[in-house]
PDB file of C-alpha atoms and ligand atoms in Angstrom:
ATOM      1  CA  UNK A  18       0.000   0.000   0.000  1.00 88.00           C
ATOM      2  CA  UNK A  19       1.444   3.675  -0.948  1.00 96.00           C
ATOM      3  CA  UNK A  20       1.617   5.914   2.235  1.00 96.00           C
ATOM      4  CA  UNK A  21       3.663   8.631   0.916  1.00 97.00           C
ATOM      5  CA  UNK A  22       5.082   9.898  -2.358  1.00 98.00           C
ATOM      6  CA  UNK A  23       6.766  12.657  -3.332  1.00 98.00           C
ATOM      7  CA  UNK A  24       6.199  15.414  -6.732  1.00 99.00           C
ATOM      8  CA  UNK A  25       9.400  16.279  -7.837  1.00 99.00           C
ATOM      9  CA  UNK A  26       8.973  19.407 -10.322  1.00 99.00           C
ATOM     10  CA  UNK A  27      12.615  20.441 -12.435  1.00 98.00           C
ATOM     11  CA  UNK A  28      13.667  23.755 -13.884  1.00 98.00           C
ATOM     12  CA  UNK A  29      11.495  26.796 -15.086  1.00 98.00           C
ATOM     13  CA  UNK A  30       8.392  24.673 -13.669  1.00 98.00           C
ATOM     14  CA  UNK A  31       8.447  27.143 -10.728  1.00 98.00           C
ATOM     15  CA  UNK A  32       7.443  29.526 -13.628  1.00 98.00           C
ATOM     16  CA  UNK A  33       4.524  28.007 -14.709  1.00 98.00           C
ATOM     17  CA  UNK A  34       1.888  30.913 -15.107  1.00 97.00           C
ATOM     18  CA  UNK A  35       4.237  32.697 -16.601  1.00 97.00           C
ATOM     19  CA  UNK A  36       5.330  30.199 -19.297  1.00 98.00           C
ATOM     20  CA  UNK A  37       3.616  29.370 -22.888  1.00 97.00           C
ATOM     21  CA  UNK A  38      -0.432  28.981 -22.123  1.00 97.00           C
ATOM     22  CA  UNK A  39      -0.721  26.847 -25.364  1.00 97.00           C
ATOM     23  CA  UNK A  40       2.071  24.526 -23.812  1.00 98.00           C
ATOM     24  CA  UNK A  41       1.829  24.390 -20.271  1.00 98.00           C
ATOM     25  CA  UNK A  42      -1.921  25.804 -19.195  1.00 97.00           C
ATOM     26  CA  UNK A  43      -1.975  29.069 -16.903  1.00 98.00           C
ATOM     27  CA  UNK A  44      -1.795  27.692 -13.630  1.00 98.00           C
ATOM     28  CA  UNK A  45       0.790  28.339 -11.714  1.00 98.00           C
ATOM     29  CA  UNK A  46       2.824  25.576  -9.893  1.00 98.00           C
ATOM     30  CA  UNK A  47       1.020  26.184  -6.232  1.00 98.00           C
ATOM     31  CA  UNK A  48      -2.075  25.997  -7.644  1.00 98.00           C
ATOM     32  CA  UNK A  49      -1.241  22.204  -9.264  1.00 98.00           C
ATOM     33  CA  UNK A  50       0.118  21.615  -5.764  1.00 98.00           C
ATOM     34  CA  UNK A  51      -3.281  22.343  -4.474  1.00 98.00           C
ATOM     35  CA  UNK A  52      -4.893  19.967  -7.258  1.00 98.00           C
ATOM     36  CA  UNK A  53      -2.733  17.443  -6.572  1.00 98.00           C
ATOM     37  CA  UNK A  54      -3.299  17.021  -2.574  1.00 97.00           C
ATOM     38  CA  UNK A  55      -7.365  17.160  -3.445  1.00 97.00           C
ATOM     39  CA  UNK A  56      -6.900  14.386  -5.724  1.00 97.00           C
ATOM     40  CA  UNK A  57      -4.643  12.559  -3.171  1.00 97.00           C
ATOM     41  CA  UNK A  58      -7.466  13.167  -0.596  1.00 95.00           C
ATOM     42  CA  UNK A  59      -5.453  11.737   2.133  1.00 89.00           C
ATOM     43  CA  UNK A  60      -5.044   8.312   0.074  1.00 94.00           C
ATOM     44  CA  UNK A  61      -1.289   8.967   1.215  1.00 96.00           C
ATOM     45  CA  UNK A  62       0.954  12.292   2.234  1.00 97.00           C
ATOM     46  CA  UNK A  63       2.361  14.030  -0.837  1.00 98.00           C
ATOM     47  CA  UNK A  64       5.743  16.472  -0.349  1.00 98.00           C
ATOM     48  CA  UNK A  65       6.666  18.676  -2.701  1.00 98.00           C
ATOM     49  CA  UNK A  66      10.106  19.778  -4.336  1.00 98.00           C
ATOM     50  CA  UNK A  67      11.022  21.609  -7.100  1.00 98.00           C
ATOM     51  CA  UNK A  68      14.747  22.827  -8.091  1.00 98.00           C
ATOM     52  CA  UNK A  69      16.100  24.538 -11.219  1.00 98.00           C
ATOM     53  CA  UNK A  70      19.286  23.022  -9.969  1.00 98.00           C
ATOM     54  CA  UNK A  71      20.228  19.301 -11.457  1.00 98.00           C
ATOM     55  CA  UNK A  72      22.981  17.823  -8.203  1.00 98.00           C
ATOM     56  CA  UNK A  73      19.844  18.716  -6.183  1.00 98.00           C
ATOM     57  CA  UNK A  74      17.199  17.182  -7.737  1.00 99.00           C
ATOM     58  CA  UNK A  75      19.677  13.898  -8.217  1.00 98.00           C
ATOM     59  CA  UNK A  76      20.088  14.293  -3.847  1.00 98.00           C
ATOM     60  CA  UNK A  77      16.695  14.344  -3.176  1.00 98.00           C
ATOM     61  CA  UNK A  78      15.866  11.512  -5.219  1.00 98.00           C
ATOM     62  CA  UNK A  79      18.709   9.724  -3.723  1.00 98.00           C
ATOM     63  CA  UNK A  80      17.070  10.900  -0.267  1.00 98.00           C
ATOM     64  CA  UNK A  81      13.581   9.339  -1.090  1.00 98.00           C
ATOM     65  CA  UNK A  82      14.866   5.819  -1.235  1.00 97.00           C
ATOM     66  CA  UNK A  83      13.587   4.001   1.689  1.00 92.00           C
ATOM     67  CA  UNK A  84      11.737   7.373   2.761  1.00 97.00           C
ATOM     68  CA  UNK A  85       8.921   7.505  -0.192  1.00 98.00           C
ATOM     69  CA  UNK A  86       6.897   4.917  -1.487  1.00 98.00           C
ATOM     70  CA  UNK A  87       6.540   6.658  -4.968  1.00 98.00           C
ATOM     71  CA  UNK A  88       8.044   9.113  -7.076  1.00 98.00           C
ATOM     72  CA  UNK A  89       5.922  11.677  -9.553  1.00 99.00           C
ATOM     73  CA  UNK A  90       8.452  13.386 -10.929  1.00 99.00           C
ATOM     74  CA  UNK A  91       8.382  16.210 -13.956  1.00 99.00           C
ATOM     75  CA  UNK A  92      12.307  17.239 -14.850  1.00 99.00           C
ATOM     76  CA  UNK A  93      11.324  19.959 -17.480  1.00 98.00           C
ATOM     77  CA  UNK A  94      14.291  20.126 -19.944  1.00 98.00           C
ATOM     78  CA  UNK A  95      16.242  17.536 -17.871  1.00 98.00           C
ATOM     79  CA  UNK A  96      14.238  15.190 -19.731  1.00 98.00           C
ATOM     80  CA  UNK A  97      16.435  15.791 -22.369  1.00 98.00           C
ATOM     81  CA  UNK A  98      19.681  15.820 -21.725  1.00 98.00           C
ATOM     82  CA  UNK A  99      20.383  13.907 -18.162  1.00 98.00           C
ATOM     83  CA  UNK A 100      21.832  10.262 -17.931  1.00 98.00           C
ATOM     84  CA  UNK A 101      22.291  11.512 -13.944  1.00 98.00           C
ATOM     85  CA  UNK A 102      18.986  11.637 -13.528  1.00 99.00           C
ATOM     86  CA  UNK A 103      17.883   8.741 -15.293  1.00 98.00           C
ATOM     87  CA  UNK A 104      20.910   7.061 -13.067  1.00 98.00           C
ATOM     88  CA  UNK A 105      19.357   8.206 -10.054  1.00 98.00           C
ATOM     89  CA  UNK A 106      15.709   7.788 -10.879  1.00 98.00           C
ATOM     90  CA  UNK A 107      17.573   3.504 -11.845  1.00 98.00           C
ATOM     91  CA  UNK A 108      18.649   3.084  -7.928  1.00 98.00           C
ATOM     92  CA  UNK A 109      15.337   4.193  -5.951  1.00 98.00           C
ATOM     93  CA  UNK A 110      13.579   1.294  -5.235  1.00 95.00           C
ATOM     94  CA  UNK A 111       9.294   2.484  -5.112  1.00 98.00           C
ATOM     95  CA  UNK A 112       7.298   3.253  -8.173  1.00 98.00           C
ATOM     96  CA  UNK A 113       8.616   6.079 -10.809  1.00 98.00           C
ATOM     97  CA  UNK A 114       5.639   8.149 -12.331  1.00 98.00           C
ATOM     98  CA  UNK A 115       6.928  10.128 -15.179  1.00 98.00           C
ATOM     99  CA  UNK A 116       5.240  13.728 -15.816  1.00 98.00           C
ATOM    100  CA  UNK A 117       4.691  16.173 -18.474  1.00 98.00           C
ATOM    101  CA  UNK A 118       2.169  18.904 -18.914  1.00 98.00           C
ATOM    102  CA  UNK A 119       2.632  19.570 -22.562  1.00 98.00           C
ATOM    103  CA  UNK A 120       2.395  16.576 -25.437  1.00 98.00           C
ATOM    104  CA  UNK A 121       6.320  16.084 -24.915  1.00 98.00           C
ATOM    105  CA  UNK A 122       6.559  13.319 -28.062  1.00 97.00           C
ATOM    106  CA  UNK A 123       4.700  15.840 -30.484  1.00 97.00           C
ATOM    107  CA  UNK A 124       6.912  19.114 -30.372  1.00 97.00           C
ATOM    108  CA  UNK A 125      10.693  20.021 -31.298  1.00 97.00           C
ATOM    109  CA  UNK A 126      12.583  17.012 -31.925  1.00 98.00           C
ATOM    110  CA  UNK A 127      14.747  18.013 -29.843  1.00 97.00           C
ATOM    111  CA  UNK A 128      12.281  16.774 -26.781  1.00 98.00           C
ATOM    112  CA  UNK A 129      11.603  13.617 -28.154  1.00 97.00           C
ATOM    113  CA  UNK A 130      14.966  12.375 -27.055  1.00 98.00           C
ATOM    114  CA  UNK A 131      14.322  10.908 -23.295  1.00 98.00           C
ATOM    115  CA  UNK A 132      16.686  10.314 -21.074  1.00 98.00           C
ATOM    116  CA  UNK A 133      14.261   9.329 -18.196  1.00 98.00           C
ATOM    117  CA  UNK A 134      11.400   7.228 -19.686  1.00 98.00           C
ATOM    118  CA  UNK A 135      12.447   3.771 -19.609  1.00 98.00           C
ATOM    119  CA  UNK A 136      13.514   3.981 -15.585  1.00 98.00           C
ATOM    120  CA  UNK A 137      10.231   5.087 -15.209  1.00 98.00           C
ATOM    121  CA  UNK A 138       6.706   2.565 -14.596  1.00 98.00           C
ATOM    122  CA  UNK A 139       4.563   5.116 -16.404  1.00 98.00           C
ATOM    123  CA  UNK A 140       4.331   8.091 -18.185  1.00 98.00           C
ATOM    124  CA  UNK A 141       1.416  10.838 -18.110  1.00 98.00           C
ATOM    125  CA  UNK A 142       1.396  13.505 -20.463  1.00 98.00           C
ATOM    126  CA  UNK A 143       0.202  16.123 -22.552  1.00 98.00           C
ATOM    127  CA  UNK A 144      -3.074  17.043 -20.535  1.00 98.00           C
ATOM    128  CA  UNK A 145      -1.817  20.000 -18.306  1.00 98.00           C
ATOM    129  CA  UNK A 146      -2.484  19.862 -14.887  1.00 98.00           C
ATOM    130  CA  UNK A 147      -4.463  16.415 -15.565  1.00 98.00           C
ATOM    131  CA  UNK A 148      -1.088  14.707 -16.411  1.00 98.00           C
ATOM    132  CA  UNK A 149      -0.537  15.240 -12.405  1.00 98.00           C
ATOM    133  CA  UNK A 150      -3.545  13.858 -11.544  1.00 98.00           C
ATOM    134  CA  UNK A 151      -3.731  10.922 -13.487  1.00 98.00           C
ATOM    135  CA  UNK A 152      -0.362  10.205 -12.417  1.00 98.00           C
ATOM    136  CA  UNK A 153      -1.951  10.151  -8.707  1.00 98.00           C
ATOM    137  CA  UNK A 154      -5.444   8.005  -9.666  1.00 98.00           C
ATOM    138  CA  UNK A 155      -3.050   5.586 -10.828  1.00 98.00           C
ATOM    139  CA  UNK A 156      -0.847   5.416  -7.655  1.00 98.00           C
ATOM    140  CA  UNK A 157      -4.369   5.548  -5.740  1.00 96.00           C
ATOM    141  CA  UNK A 158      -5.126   2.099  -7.586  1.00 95.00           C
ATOM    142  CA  UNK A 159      -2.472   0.225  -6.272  1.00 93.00           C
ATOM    143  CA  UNK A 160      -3.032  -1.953  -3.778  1.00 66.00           C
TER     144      UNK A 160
HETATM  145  C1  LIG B  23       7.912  19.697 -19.776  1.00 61.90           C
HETATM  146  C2  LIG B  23       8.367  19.495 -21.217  1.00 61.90           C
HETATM  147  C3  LIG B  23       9.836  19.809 -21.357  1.00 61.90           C
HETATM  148  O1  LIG B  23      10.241  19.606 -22.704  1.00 61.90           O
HETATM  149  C4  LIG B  23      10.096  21.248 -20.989  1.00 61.90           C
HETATM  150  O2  LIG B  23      11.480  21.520 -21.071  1.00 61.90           O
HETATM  151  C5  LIG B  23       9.549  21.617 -19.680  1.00 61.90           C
HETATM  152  C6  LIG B  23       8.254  21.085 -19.272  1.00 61.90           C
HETATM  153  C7  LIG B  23       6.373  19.530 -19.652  1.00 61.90           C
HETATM  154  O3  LIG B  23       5.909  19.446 -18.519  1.00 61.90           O
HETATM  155  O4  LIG B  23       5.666  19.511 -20.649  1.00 61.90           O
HETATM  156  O5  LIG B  23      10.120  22.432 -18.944  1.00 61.90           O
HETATM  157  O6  LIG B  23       8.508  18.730 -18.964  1.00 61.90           O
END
């Protein structure tokens, strides 16, 4: 059973609002926070974390091992380009929920390469806000 997970948003996502409307909606990142713990409705405790910074987002995934039973996680333009993420995101041991709030595999082809996808369980993207919140009815149907 999943007590606890953890959202992990990457760089510029702390800008959403602010950031293309036809892309990424117009809410801003506290206001999908908000979403998110309605949906959870105290099916488990959800933490939050966002960084612009990669070593740190690579720490506190290294930090949730053990500590976090799942791991929604959204690395913006890390996507991309990191193998240390994908290295990280290889060692913890709980489910991996992969996140995007535009349609990722349909724009520049520069974001079709992924460095993050196949250490991940599942994918959810391309529906805004909804890509969160599918990604936490699905942890909400494991038993
Ligand atoms: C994103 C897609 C990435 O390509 C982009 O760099 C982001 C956000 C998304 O949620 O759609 O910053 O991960």
């Amino acid at each position: 059973m999943i007590k606890n997970v953890l959202v992990i948003n990457g760089p510029n996502l702390n800008m959403l609002g602010k950031r293309p409307k036809e892309h990424y909606g117009a809410k801003t990142l506290a206001e999908i926070n908000e979403l998110i713990k309605c949906e959870a409705n105290n099916s488990f405790l959800v933490d939050f974390y966002q960084s612009n910074y990669e070593g740190d987002i690579i720490t506190k995934i290294q930090d949730a091992i053990s500590k976090y039973d799942a791991i929604i996680i959204n690395p913006g333009a890390y996507t991309h380009t990191s193998v240390a993420i994908h290295d990280a995101l290889e060692i913890y041991n709980g489910i991996k929920i992969e996140v995007h709030l535009s349609k990722v595999d349909e724009r520049e082809d520069f974001r079709k390469i992924n460095f993050v996808r196949d250490v991940c369980d599942k994918t959810f993207a391309g529906k805004l806000e909804g890509s969160y919140l599918d990604a936490i009815n699905y942890l909400k149907n494991i038993k």
